[in-house]
Amino acid sequence: MAMELGPFNAEDYLDGVHALGVLPENETRRRFKPRASSLNNCARQQAYYMHNIPRTNKEEEDKGRRDNKVTAELGRMAEDLTVKTITGIESPLVSPEADGIAVRNRQVALPDEACVTGHPDGEIHQFKREGANEPTQYAEELRDDKRWGFEHKLFGRYSYLKLFKLGLFKGAPNIVSQVLLYGYYLGWDAVNIVVLSQDASSMRGERTTSLRLHTKGKTPETRKRHEWATRPDWNPKVLVYNLPTLSMFYDGFIPQLKARAEALIAAPDPDEVIREADPGDGSPFPCNYCDWKDRCIEVGPGSVFIPPTPLQEG
């Protein structure tokens, strides 16, 4: 007798994914430190998040993040694929004495003295096999005296295109802050960043349109705006960035990153933190995507200043 499955809808599916649990870094609880991955976001929004303030712009708080849970799980699967892929690549990171590279120390927590929370995606290590049937032996001495960190992202169309068009420091400042802080606290000398896109087909379509406008646009401004589509390094699915000398950025960035994080930690009342965007100016981003927009409007602009980072827009 054929087994019949009961019907389910999209809401049931999202409920089911949400019930699978959450990653340790995404658990709902009061946090006493900001997240390294969002340090450039609105200061008040981060304060609300740190203090686990109830969200005012979700119908049900426990269900409001279900779609993000799906995205997080897809990101985790994509990261596993990337890790498997890069361990099979003949990488220039590998010294002649090594047999390959592996990603270790995945999702470890930052040390207690860190001013932010985070779970780095791993470190790239070279390894050497003792024999064909022997387990892998990881050789610390085969890293050319460089400790490489690894960070992985799965971006939607908007974030991916922004990253490609503007570059790493302007297009994804939160990634830069994140890897610099990770490197500073974990002793990384360098970092490898892999960014995958969620939807390559729509971006291929946008590039085709931009190529046409770059060639046939009616004004020089239009043609200039679509010039990005002519770049030879275009790839709609994967972007790879290597920062081989992290320490060169520390003096210029770490003091200000730490100052912002420490000011957020010291702020006793999230409602008093000065908001860094105006929810009443009619702009759809970022306030229309904030879970605390209604509360933010109600309490006003705030009075406690949080110093910006060098990477924040404007």
PDB file of C-alpha atoms in Angstrom:
ATOM      1  CA  MET A   1       0.000   0.000   0.000  1.00  0.00           C
ATOM      2  CA  ALA A   2       1.419   3.372  -1.017  1.00  0.00           C
ATOM      3  CA  MET A   3       2.151   5.718   1.857  1.00  0.00           C
ATOM      4  CA  GLU A   4       0.337   9.037   1.705  1.00  0.00           C
ATOM      5  CA  LEU A   5       2.024  12.140   3.021  1.00  0.00           C
ATOM      6  CA  GLY A   6      -0.062  14.786   4.687  1.00  0.00           C
ATOM      7  CA  PRO A   7      -0.078  18.195   3.030  1.00  0.00           C
ATOM      8  CA  PHE A   8       2.135  21.001   4.257  1.00  0.00           C
ATOM      9  CA  ASN A   9       2.558  24.584   3.155  1.00  0.00           C
ATOM     10  CA  ALA A  10       5.340  27.159   3.126  1.00  0.00           C
ATOM     11  CA  GLU A  11       4.628  28.244   6.703  1.00  0.00           C
ATOM     12  CA  ASP A  12       4.895  24.646   7.901  1.00  0.00           C
ATOM     13  CA  TYR A  13       8.232  24.334   6.099  1.00  0.00           C
ATOM     14  CA  LEU A  14       9.661  27.486   7.695  1.00  0.00           C
ATOM     15  CA  ASP A  15       8.423  26.364  11.109  1.00  0.00           C
ATOM     16  CA  GLY A  16      10.137  23.021  10.562  1.00  0.00           C
ATOM     17  CA  VAL A  17      13.480  24.566   9.624  1.00  0.00           C
ATOM     18  CA  HIS A  18      13.292  26.933  12.576  1.00  0.00           C
ATOM     19  CA  ALA A  19      12.611  24.000  14.911  1.00  0.00           C
ATOM     20  CA  LEU A  20      15.865  22.349  13.854  1.00  0.00           C
ATOM     21  CA  GLY A  21      17.681  24.716  16.158  1.00  0.00           C
ATOM     22  CA  VAL A  22      20.033  27.613  15.664  1.00  0.00           C
ATOM     23  CA  LEU A  23      23.752  28.022  15.349  1.00  0.00           C
ATOM     24  CA  PRO A  24      25.496  28.900  18.634  1.00  0.00           C
ATOM     25  CA  GLU A  25      26.315  32.388  17.382  1.00  0.00           C
ATOM     26  CA  ASN A  26      22.642  33.053  16.569  1.00  0.00           C
ATOM     27  CA  GLU A  27      21.050  31.952  19.824  1.00  0.00           C
ATOM     28  CA  THR A  28      18.488  34.368  21.286  1.00  0.00           C
ATOM     29  CA  ARG A  29      19.928  35.614  24.559  1.00  0.00           C
ATOM     30  CA  ARG A  30      21.329  38.752  26.047  1.00  0.00           C
ATOM     31  CA  ARG A  31      24.800  39.408  24.712  1.00  0.00           C
ATOM     32  CA  PHE A  32      27.220  41.680  26.471  1.00  0.00           C
ATOM     33  CA  LYS A  33      29.347  42.307  23.413  1.00  0.00           C
ATOM     34  CA  PRO A  34      28.544  43.301  19.809  1.00  0.00           C
ATOM     35  CA  ARG A  35      29.047  40.847  16.991  1.00  0.00           C
ATOM     36  CA  ALA A  36      32.206  41.221  14.921  1.00  0.00           C
ATOM     37  CA  SER A  37      30.162  40.625  11.759  1.00  0.00           C
ATOM     38  CA  SER A  38      27.890  43.651  12.268  1.00  0.00           C
ATOM     39  CA  LEU A  39      30.050  46.256  14.000  1.00  0.00           C
ATOM     40  CA  ASN A  40      29.499  48.824  11.223  1.00  0.00           C
ATOM     41  CA  ASN A  41      25.706  48.558  11.456  1.00  0.00           C
ATOM     42  CA  CYS A  42      23.560  51.144  13.235  1.00  0.00           C
ATOM     43  CA  ALA A  43      24.770  51.485  16.826  1.00  0.00           C
ATOM     44  CA  ARG A  44      21.281  51.515  18.330  1.00  0.00           C
ATOM     45  CA  GLN A  45      20.255  48.452  16.371  1.00  0.00           C
ATOM     46  CA  GLN A  46      23.302  46.630  17.741  1.00  0.00           C
ATOM     47  CA  ALA A  47      22.456  47.765  21.279  1.00  0.00           C
ATOM     48  CA  TYR A  48      18.907  46.440  20.955  1.00  0.00           C
ATOM     49  CA  TYR A  49      20.316  43.154  19.705  1.00  0.00           C
ATOM     50  CA  MET A  50      22.897  42.907  22.516  1.00  0.00           C
ATOM     51  CA  HIS A  51      20.251  43.503  25.203  1.00  0.00           C
ATOM     52  CA  ASN A  52      17.758  41.122  23.526  1.00  0.00           C
ATOM     53  CA  ILE A  53      15.100  43.849  23.353  1.00  0.00           C
ATOM     54  CA  PRO A  54      11.767  42.453  22.041  1.00  0.00           C
ATOM     55  CA  ARG A  55      11.346  43.138  18.360  1.00  0.00           C
ATOM     56  CA  THR A  56       8.551  45.536  17.474  1.00  0.00           C
ATOM     57  CA  ASN A  57       8.422  44.945  13.726  1.00  0.00           C
ATOM     58  CA  LYS A  58       7.785  41.233  13.560  1.00  0.00           C
ATOM     59  CA  GLU A  59       4.345  39.650  13.897  1.00  0.00           C
ATOM     60  CA  GLU A  60       5.763  36.939  16.113  1.00  0.00           C
ATOM     61  CA  GLU A  61       9.308  37.212  17.390  1.00  0.00           C
ATOM     62  CA  ASP A  62       9.955  33.474  17.462  1.00  0.00           C
ATOM     63  CA  LYS A  63       8.783  33.057  13.868  1.00  0.00           C
ATOM     64  CA  GLY A  64      10.089  36.328  12.488  1.00  0.00           C
ATOM     65  CA  ARG A  65      13.580  34.944  11.913  1.00  0.00           C
ATOM     66  CA  ARG A  66      12.524  31.729  10.192  1.00  0.00           C
ATOM     67  CA  ASP A  67      13.535  32.860   6.729  1.00  0.00           C
ATOM     68  CA  ASN A  68      16.964  33.836   8.061  1.00  0.00           C
ATOM     69  CA  LYS A  69      17.294  30.361   9.541  1.00  0.00           C
ATOM     70  CA  VAL A  70      16.884  28.871   6.059  1.00  0.00           C
ATOM     71  CA  THR A  71      19.523  31.253   4.713  1.00  0.00           C
ATOM     72  CA  ALA A  72      21.855  30.401   7.599  1.00  0.00           C
ATOM     73  CA  GLU A  73      21.520  26.684   6.917  1.00  0.00           C
ATOM     74  CA  LEU A  74      22.160  27.222   3.205  1.00  0.00           C
ATOM     75  CA  GLY A  75      25.225  29.240   4.144  1.00  0.00           C
ATOM     76  CA  ARG A  76      26.497  26.437   6.341  1.00  0.00           C
ATOM     77  CA  MET A  77      26.051  23.895   3.532  1.00  0.00           C
ATOM     78  CA  ALA A  78      27.768  26.231   1.063  1.00  0.00           C
ATOM     79  CA  GLU A  79      30.651  26.671   3.502  1.00  0.00           C
ATOM     80  CA  ASP A  80      31.068  22.889   3.768  1.00  0.00           C
ATOM     81  CA  LEU A  81      31.197  22.693  -0.021  1.00  0.00           C
ATOM     82  CA  THR A  82      33.830  25.436  -0.160  1.00  0.00           C
ATOM     83  CA  VAL A  83      35.949  23.721   2.481  1.00  0.00           C
ATOM     84  CA  LYS A  84      35.839  20.461   0.534  1.00  0.00           C
ATOM     85  CA  THR A  85      36.698  22.334  -2.653  1.00  0.00           C
ATOM     86  CA  ILE A  86      39.682  24.320  -1.444  1.00  0.00           C
ATOM     87  CA  THR A  87      41.274  21.285   0.187  1.00  0.00           C
ATOM     88  CA  GLY A  88      41.506  19.759  -3.287  1.00  0.00           C
ATOM     89  CA  ILE A  89      42.991  22.814  -4.991  1.00  0.00           C
ATOM     90  CA  GLU A  90      46.684  23.027  -5.836  1.00  0.00           C
ATOM     91  CA  SER A  91      47.124  26.206  -3.861  1.00  0.00           C
ATOM     92  CA  PRO A  92      50.118  28.550  -3.859  1.00  0.00           C
ATOM     93  CA  LEU A  93      49.716  28.534  -0.078  1.00  0.00           C
ATOM     94  CA  VAL A  94      51.119  25.001  -0.040  1.00  0.00           C
ATOM     95  CA  SER A  95      54.858  24.624   0.379  1.00  0.00           C
ATOM     96  CA  PRO A  96      56.701  21.940  -1.653  1.00  0.00           C
ATOM     97  CA  GLU A  97      57.049  19.774   1.431  1.00  0.00           C
ATOM     98  CA  ALA A  98      53.308  19.615   2.091  1.00  0.00           C
ATOM     99  CA  ASP A  99      50.700  17.336   0.552  1.00  0.00           C
ATOM    100  CA  GLY A 100      47.816  19.817   0.612  1.00  0.00           C
ATOM    101  CA  ILE A 101      45.746  22.188   2.714  1.00  0.00           C
ATOM    102  CA  ALA A 102      42.947  21.657   5.196  1.00  0.00           C
ATOM    103  CA  VAL A 103      40.591  23.954   7.105  1.00  0.00           C
ATOM    104  CA  ARG A 104      40.766  23.439  10.859  1.00  0.00           C
ATOM    105  CA  ASN A 105      39.449  25.148  14.019  1.00  0.00           C
ATOM    106  CA  ARG A 106      36.071  25.789  12.426  1.00  0.00           C
ATOM    107  CA  GLN A 107      33.518  27.878  14.367  1.00  0.00           C
ATOM    108  CA  VAL A 108      35.662  28.289  17.465  1.00  0.00           C
ATOM    109  CA  ALA A 109      34.702  31.097  19.839  1.00  0.00           C
ATOM    110  CA  LEU A 110      36.865  34.163  20.275  1.00  0.00           C
ATOM    111  CA  PRO A 111      38.849  34.433  23.519  1.00  0.00           C
ATOM    112  CA  ASP A 112      37.188  36.035  26.542  1.00  0.00           C
ATOM    113  CA  GLU A 113      39.306  39.181  26.274  1.00  0.00           C
ATOM    114  CA  ALA A 114      37.871  39.991  22.834  1.00  0.00           C
ATOM    115  CA  CYS A 115      35.618  43.054  22.714  1.00  0.00           C
ATOM    116  CA  VAL A 116      33.293  41.331  20.215  1.00  0.00           C
ATOM    117  CA  THR A 117      31.698  37.927  19.798  1.00  0.00           C
ATOM    118  CA  GLY A 118      32.167  35.727  16.777  1.00  0.00           C
ATOM    119  CA  HIS A 119      32.805  32.243  15.477  1.00  0.00           C
ATOM    120  CA  PRO A 120      35.526  32.349  12.792  1.00  0.00           C
ATOM    121  CA  ASP A 121      34.989  29.919   9.952  1.00  0.00           C
ATOM    122  CA  GLY A 122      38.404  28.343  10.335  1.00  0.00           C
ATOM    123  CA  GLU A 123      42.127  28.407   9.677  1.00  0.00           C
ATOM    124  CA  ILE A 124      43.970  27.097   6.644  1.00  0.00           C
ATOM    125  CA  HIS A 125      46.696  24.619   7.531  1.00  0.00           C
ATOM    126  CA  GLN A 126      49.107  22.696   5.380  1.00  0.00           C
ATOM    127  CA  PHE A 127      49.412  18.999   6.047  1.00  0.00           C
ATOM    128  CA  LYS A 128      51.743  16.159   5.300  1.00  0.00           C
ATOM    129  CA  ARG A 129      50.809  12.489   5.163  1.00  0.00           C
ATOM    130  CA  GLU A 130      53.088   9.990   6.840  1.00  0.00           C
ATOM    131  CA  GLY A 131      52.017   7.240   4.464  1.00  0.00           C
ATOM    132  CA  ALA A 132      49.352   6.270   1.958  1.00  0.00           C
ATOM    133  CA  ASN A 133      47.181   4.573   4.576  1.00  0.00           C
ATOM    134  CA  GLU A 134      48.142   6.721   7.532  1.00  0.00           C
ATOM    135  CA  PRO A 135      45.870   9.381   9.031  1.00  0.00           C
ATOM    136  CA  THR A 136      46.652  12.938   8.113  1.00  0.00           C
ATOM    137  CA  GLN A 137      49.305  14.558  10.275  1.00  0.00           C
ATOM    138  CA  TYR A 138      49.027  18.322  10.428  1.00  0.00           C
ATOM    139  CA  ALA A 139      52.419  19.962  10.268  1.00  0.00           C
ATOM    140  CA  GLU A 140      52.601  23.323  11.984  1.00  0.00           C
ATOM    141  CA  GLU A 141      56.051  23.981  10.494  1.00  0.00           C
ATOM    142  CA  LEU A 142      54.734  23.835   6.934  1.00  0.00           C
ATOM    143  CA  ARG A 143      52.971  27.183   6.902  1.00  0.00           C
ATOM    144  CA  ASP A 144      55.866  29.363   5.766  1.00  0.00           C
ATOM    145  CA  ASP A 145      55.596  31.130   9.129  1.00  0.00           C
ATOM    146  CA  LYS A 146      52.160  32.480   8.191  1.00  0.00           C
ATOM    147  CA  ARG A 147      48.937  31.697   9.976  1.00  0.00           C
ATOM    148  CA  TRP A 148      46.051  31.930   7.490  1.00  0.00           C
ATOM    149  CA  GLY A 149      42.495  32.525   8.634  1.00  0.00           C
ATOM    150  CA  PHE A 150      39.455  31.563   6.569  1.00  0.00           C
ATOM    151  CA  GLU A 151      36.091  33.322   6.278  1.00  0.00           C
ATOM    152  CA  HIS A 152      33.131  32.309   4.126  1.00  0.00           C
ATOM    153  CA  LYS A 153      29.985  34.214   3.095  1.00  0.00           C
ATOM    154  CA  LEU A 154      26.855  33.416   1.086  1.00  0.00           C
ATOM    155  CA  PHE A 155      25.460  36.691  -0.260  1.00  0.00           C
ATOM    156  CA  GLY A 156      22.225  37.664  -1.915  1.00  0.00           C
ATOM    157  CA  ARG A 157      22.163  39.546  -5.195  1.00  0.00           C
ATOM    158  CA  TYR A 158      22.341  43.068  -3.754  1.00  0.00           C
ATOM    159  CA  SER A 159      25.247  42.431  -1.359  1.00  0.00           C
ATOM    160  CA  TYR A 160      27.205  40.396  -3.901  1.00  0.00           C
ATOM    161  CA  LEU A 161      26.937  43.037  -6.618  1.00  0.00           C
ATOM    162  CA  LYS A 162      27.812  45.797  -4.170  1.00  0.00           C
ATOM    163  CA  LEU A 163      30.916  43.866  -3.150  1.00  0.00           C
ATOM    164  CA  PHE A 164      31.984  43.322  -6.744  1.00  0.00           C
ATOM    165  CA  LYS A 165      31.330  46.893  -7.829  1.00  0.00           C
ATOM    166  CA  LEU A 166      32.898  48.681  -4.851  1.00  0.00           C
ATOM    167  CA  GLY A 167      35.543  46.219  -3.703  1.00  0.00           C
ATOM    168  CA  LEU A 168      36.075  44.602  -0.320  1.00  0.00           C
ATOM    169  CA  PHE A 169      36.687  47.655   1.892  1.00  0.00           C
ATOM    170  CA  LYS A 170      33.829  49.795   0.543  1.00  0.00           C
ATOM    171  CA  GLY A 171      31.480  47.054  -0.614  1.00  0.00           C
ATOM    172  CA  ALA A 172      31.608  44.832   2.487  1.00  0.00           C
ATOM    173  CA  PRO A 173      32.977  46.805   5.461  1.00  0.00           C
ATOM    174  CA  ASN A 174      31.550  44.322   7.955  1.00  0.00           C
ATOM    175  CA  ILE A 175      33.634  41.528   6.442  1.00  0.00           C
ATOM    176  CA  VAL A 176      36.747  43.688   6.774  1.00  0.00           C
ATOM    177  CA  SER A 177      36.021  44.564  10.420  1.00  0.00           C
ATOM    178  CA  GLN A 178      35.233  40.944  11.139  1.00  0.00           C
ATOM    179  CA  VAL A 179      38.417  39.427   9.717  1.00  0.00           C
ATOM    180  CA  LEU A 180      40.620  42.158  11.185  1.00  0.00           C
ATOM    181  CA  LEU A 181      39.227  41.553  14.660  1.00  0.00           C
ATOM    182  CA  TYR A 182      39.433  37.791  14.230  1.00  0.00           C
ATOM    183  CA  GLY A 183      43.018  38.092  13.056  1.00  0.00           C
ATOM    184  CA  TYR A 184      43.951  40.433  15.884  1.00  0.00           C
ATOM    185  CA  TYR A 185      42.569  38.186  18.619  1.00  0.00           C
ATOM    186  CA  LEU A 186      43.548  34.837  17.097  1.00  0.00           C
ATOM    187  CA  GLY A 187      47.002  35.737  15.829  1.00  0.00           C
ATOM    188  CA  TRP A 188      46.308  35.399  12.113  1.00  0.00           C
ATOM    189  CA  ASP A 189      48.941  36.721   9.760  1.00  0.00           C
ATOM    190  CA  ALA A 190      46.695  36.552   6.699  1.00  0.00           C
ATOM    191  CA  VAL A 191      43.160  35.661   5.692  1.00  0.00           C
ATOM    192  CA  ASN A 192      41.398  34.009   2.777  1.00  0.00           C
ATOM    193  CA  ILE A 193      37.816  35.170   2.114  1.00  0.00           C
ATOM    194  CA  VAL A 194      35.425  33.272  -0.159  1.00  0.00           C
ATOM    195  CA  VAL A 195      32.056  34.814  -1.069  1.00  0.00           C
ATOM    196  CA  LEU A 196      29.427  32.822  -2.955  1.00  0.00           C
ATOM    197  CA  SER A 197      26.279  34.267  -4.515  1.00  0.00           C
ATOM    198  CA  GLN A 198      22.817  32.876  -3.880  1.00  0.00           C
ATOM    199  CA  ASP A 199      21.571  33.669  -7.387  1.00  0.00           C
ATOM    200  CA  ALA A 200      24.000  33.813 -10.279  1.00  0.00           C
ATOM    201  CA  SER A 201      21.365  33.792 -13.021  1.00  0.00           C
ATOM    202  CA  SER A 202      19.748  37.117 -12.056  1.00  0.00           C
ATOM    203  CA  MET A 203      23.176  38.758 -11.874  1.00  0.00           C
ATOM    204  CA  ARG A 204      24.067  37.472 -15.316  1.00  0.00           C
ATOM    205  CA  GLY A 205      20.907  39.156 -16.524  1.00  0.00           C
ATOM    206  CA  GLU A 206      21.779  42.415 -14.786  1.00  0.00           C
ATOM    207  CA  ARG A 207      25.273  42.342 -16.280  1.00  0.00           C
ATOM    208  CA  THR A 208      23.840  41.822 -19.770  1.00  0.00           C
ATOM    209  CA  THR A 209      21.615  44.862 -19.276  1.00  0.00           C
ATOM    210  CA  SER A 210      24.521  46.916 -17.919  1.00  0.00           C
ATOM    211  CA  LEU A 211      26.752  45.950 -20.843  1.00  0.00           C
ATOM    212  CA  ARG A 212      24.103  47.258 -23.220  1.00  0.00           C
ATOM    213  CA  LEU A 213      23.683  50.495 -21.262  1.00  0.00           C
ATOM    214  CA  HIS A 214      27.443  50.950 -21.040  1.00  0.00           C
ATOM    215  CA  THR A 215      27.624  50.803 -24.835  1.00  0.00           C
ATOM    216  CA  LYS A 216      24.375  52.514 -25.786  1.00  0.00           C
ATOM    217  CA  GLY A 217      23.520  54.711 -22.812  1.00  0.00           C
ATOM    218  CA  LYS A 218      22.259  58.159 -23.737  1.00  0.00           C
ATOM    219  CA  THR A 219      24.501  60.079 -21.339  1.00  0.00           C
ATOM    220  CA  PRO A 220      28.139  59.767 -20.227  1.00  0.00           C
ATOM    221  CA  GLU A 221      26.903  59.349 -16.648  1.00  0.00           C
ATOM    222  CA  THR A 222      24.772  56.357 -17.637  1.00  0.00           C
ATOM    223  CA  ARG A 223      27.626  54.730 -19.504  1.00  0.00           C
ATOM    224  CA  LYS A 224      29.985  55.336 -16.595  1.00  0.00           C
ATOM    225  CA  ARG A 225      27.544  53.907 -14.055  1.00  0.00           C
ATOM    226  CA  HIS A 226      27.424  50.609 -15.935  1.00  0.00           C
ATOM    227  CA  GLU A 227      31.134  50.351 -16.599  1.00  0.00           C
ATOM    228  CA  TRP A 228      31.451  47.677 -13.895  1.00  0.00           C
ATOM    229  CA  ALA A 229      29.988  45.135 -16.318  1.00  0.00           C
ATOM    230  CA  THR A 230      33.070  45.336 -18.559  1.00  0.00           C
ATOM    231  CA  ARG A 231      35.526  44.202 -15.896  1.00  0.00           C
ATOM    232  CA  PRO A 232      37.394  41.014 -16.867  1.00  0.00           C
ATOM    233  CA  ASP A 233      37.346  39.637 -13.312  1.00  0.00           C
ATOM    234  CA  TRP A 234      33.546  39.313 -13.302  1.00  0.00           C
ATOM    235  CA  ASN A 235      32.221  36.078 -11.873  1.00  0.00           C
ATOM    236  CA  PRO A 236      28.532  35.722 -10.936  1.00  0.00           C
ATOM    237  CA  LYS A 237      29.048  32.857  -8.477  1.00  0.00           C
ATOM    238  CA  VAL A 238      32.254  33.262  -6.482  1.00  0.00           C
ATOM    239  CA  LEU A 239      34.584  36.052  -5.366  1.00  0.00           C
ATOM    240  CA  VAL A 240      37.867  35.295  -3.592  1.00  0.00           C
ATOM    241  CA  TYR A 241      39.913  37.809  -1.627  1.00  0.00           C
ATOM    242  CA  ASN A 242      43.283  37.286   0.040  1.00  0.00           C
ATOM    243  CA  LEU A 243      44.730  39.693   2.588  1.00  0.00           C
ATOM    244  CA  PRO A 244      48.273  38.359   2.977  1.00  0.00           C
ATOM    245  CA  THR A 245      49.481  40.851   5.613  1.00  0.00           C
ATOM    246  CA  LEU A 246      46.754  41.634   8.154  1.00  0.00           C
ATOM    247  CA  SER A 247      49.102  43.433  10.534  1.00  0.00           C
ATOM    248  CA  MET A 248      49.489  46.326   8.083  1.00  0.00           C
ATOM    249  CA  PHE A 249      45.861  47.282   8.826  1.00  0.00           C
ATOM    250  CA  TYR A 250      45.924  46.913  12.602  1.00  0.00           C
ATOM    251  CA  ASP A 251      47.277  50.340  13.593  1.00  0.00           C
ATOM    252  CA  GLY A 252      44.774  52.122  11.345  1.00  0.00           C
ATOM    253  CA  PHE A 253      41.703  50.093  12.227  1.00  0.00           C
ATOM    254  CA  ILE A 254      41.880  48.068  15.441  1.00  0.00           C
ATOM    255  CA  PRO A 255      41.883  51.000  17.949  1.00  0.00           C
ATOM    256  CA  GLN A 256      38.718  52.462  16.394  1.00  0.00           C
ATOM    257  CA  LEU A 257      37.013  49.088  16.046  1.00  0.00           C
ATOM    258  CA  LYS A 258      37.717  48.374  19.705  1.00  0.00           C
ATOM    259  CA  ALA A 259      36.565  51.854  20.735  1.00  0.00           C
ATOM    260  CA  ARG A 260      33.202  51.347  19.038  1.00  0.00           C
ATOM    261  CA  ALA A 261      32.713  47.898  20.541  1.00  0.00           C
ATOM    262  CA  GLU A 262      33.675  49.068  24.028  1.00  0.00           C
ATOM    263  CA  ALA A 263      31.320  52.054  23.826  1.00  0.00           C
ATOM    264  CA  LEU A 264      28.460  49.732  22.897  1.00  0.00           C
ATOM    265  CA  ILE A 265      29.315  47.486  25.832  1.00  0.00           C
ATOM    266  CA  ALA A 266      29.358  50.465  28.193  1.00  0.00           C
ATOM    267  CA  ALA A 267      26.018  51.919  27.025  1.00  0.00           C
ATOM    268  CA  PRO A 268      23.480  51.008  29.760  1.00  0.00           C
ATOM    269  CA  ASP A 269      20.251  51.856  27.908  1.00  0.00           C
ATOM    270  CA  PRO A 270      19.833  50.948  24.218  1.00  0.00           C
ATOM    271  CA  ASP A 271      17.097  53.565  23.803  1.00  0.00           C
ATOM    272  CA  GLU A 272      19.632  56.295  24.651  1.00  0.00           C
ATOM    273  CA  VAL A 273      22.163  55.222  22.022  1.00  0.00           C
ATOM    274  CA  ILE A 274      22.182  57.691  19.127  1.00  0.00           C
ATOM    275  CA  ARG A 275      20.681  56.045  16.067  1.00  0.00           C
ATOM    276  CA  GLU A 276      22.872  56.230  12.989  1.00  0.00           C
ATOM    277  CA  ALA A 277      20.061  56.236  10.448  1.00  0.00           C
ATOM    278  CA  ASP A 278      16.808  58.181  10.301  1.00  0.00           C
ATOM    279  CA  PRO A 279      13.744  55.894  10.211  1.00  0.00           C
ATOM    280  CA  GLY A 280      11.573  58.828   9.184  1.00  0.00           C
ATOM    281  CA  ASP A 281      13.484  60.021   6.117  1.00  0.00           C
ATOM    282  CA  GLY A 282      11.658  57.746   3.693  1.00  0.00           C
ATOM    283  CA  SER A 283      14.743  55.757   2.746  1.00  0.00           C
ATOM    284  CA  PRO A 284      13.996  52.026   2.575  1.00  0.00           C
ATOM    285  CA  PHE A 285      17.389  50.944   3.848  1.00  0.00           C
ATOM    286  CA  PRO A 286      18.434  50.210   6.497  1.00  0.00           C
ATOM    287  CA  CYS A 287      15.531  51.189   8.741  1.00  0.00           C
ATOM    288  CA  ASN A 288      12.764  49.365   6.875  1.00  0.00           C
ATOM    289  CA  TYR A 289      14.704  46.162   7.485  1.00  0.00           C
ATOM    290  CA  CYS A 290      15.200  46.814  11.203  1.00  0.00           C
ATOM    291  CA  ASP A 291      13.257  44.738  13.716  1.00  0.00           C
ATOM    292  CA  TRP A 292      13.054  47.688  16.126  1.00  0.00           C
ATOM    293  CA  LYS A 293      11.986  50.480  13.755  1.00  0.00           C
ATOM    294  CA  ASP A 294       8.752  51.347  15.604  1.00  0.00           C
ATOM    295  CA  ARG A 295      10.485  51.455  18.976  1.00  0.00           C
ATOM    296  CA  CYS A 296      13.314  53.552  17.551  1.00  0.00           C
ATOM    297  CA  ILE A 297      10.857  56.142  16.221  1.00  0.00           C
ATOM    298  CA  GLU A 298       8.972  56.218  19.525  1.00  0.00           C
ATOM    299  CA  VAL A 299      12.011  56.853  21.759  1.00  0.00           C
ATOM    300  CA  GLY A 300      13.594  59.506  19.556  1.00  0.00           C
ATOM    301  CA  PRO A 301      17.146  60.077  18.273  1.00  0.00           C
ATOM    302  CA  GLY A 302      19.049  59.369  21.528  1.00  0.00           C
ATOM    303  CA  SER A 303      21.952  61.097  23.252  1.00  0.00           C
ATOM    304  CA  VAL A 304      24.741  58.540  23.861  1.00  0.00           C
ATOM    305  CA  PHE A 305      27.382  58.803  21.147  1.00  0.00           C
ATOM    306  CA  ILE A 306      29.052  55.673  19.832  1.00  0.00           C
ATOM    307  CA  PRO A 307      32.260  56.380  17.867  1.00  0.00           C
ATOM    308  CA  PRO A 308      32.174  55.227  14.233  1.00  0.00           C
ATOM    309  CA  THR A 309      34.653  52.920  12.552  1.00  0.00           C
ATOM    310  CA  PRO A 310      36.849  53.999   9.620  1.00  0.00           C
ATOM    311  CA  LEU A 311      34.825  51.659   7.425  1.00  0.00           C
ATOM    312  CA  GLN A 312      31.355  53.109   7.946  1.00  0.00           C
ATOM    313  CA  GLU A 313      29.825  54.814   4.939  1.00  0.00           C
ATOM    314  CA  GLY A 314      29.996  58.569   5.068  1.00  0.00           C
TER     315      GLY A 314
END
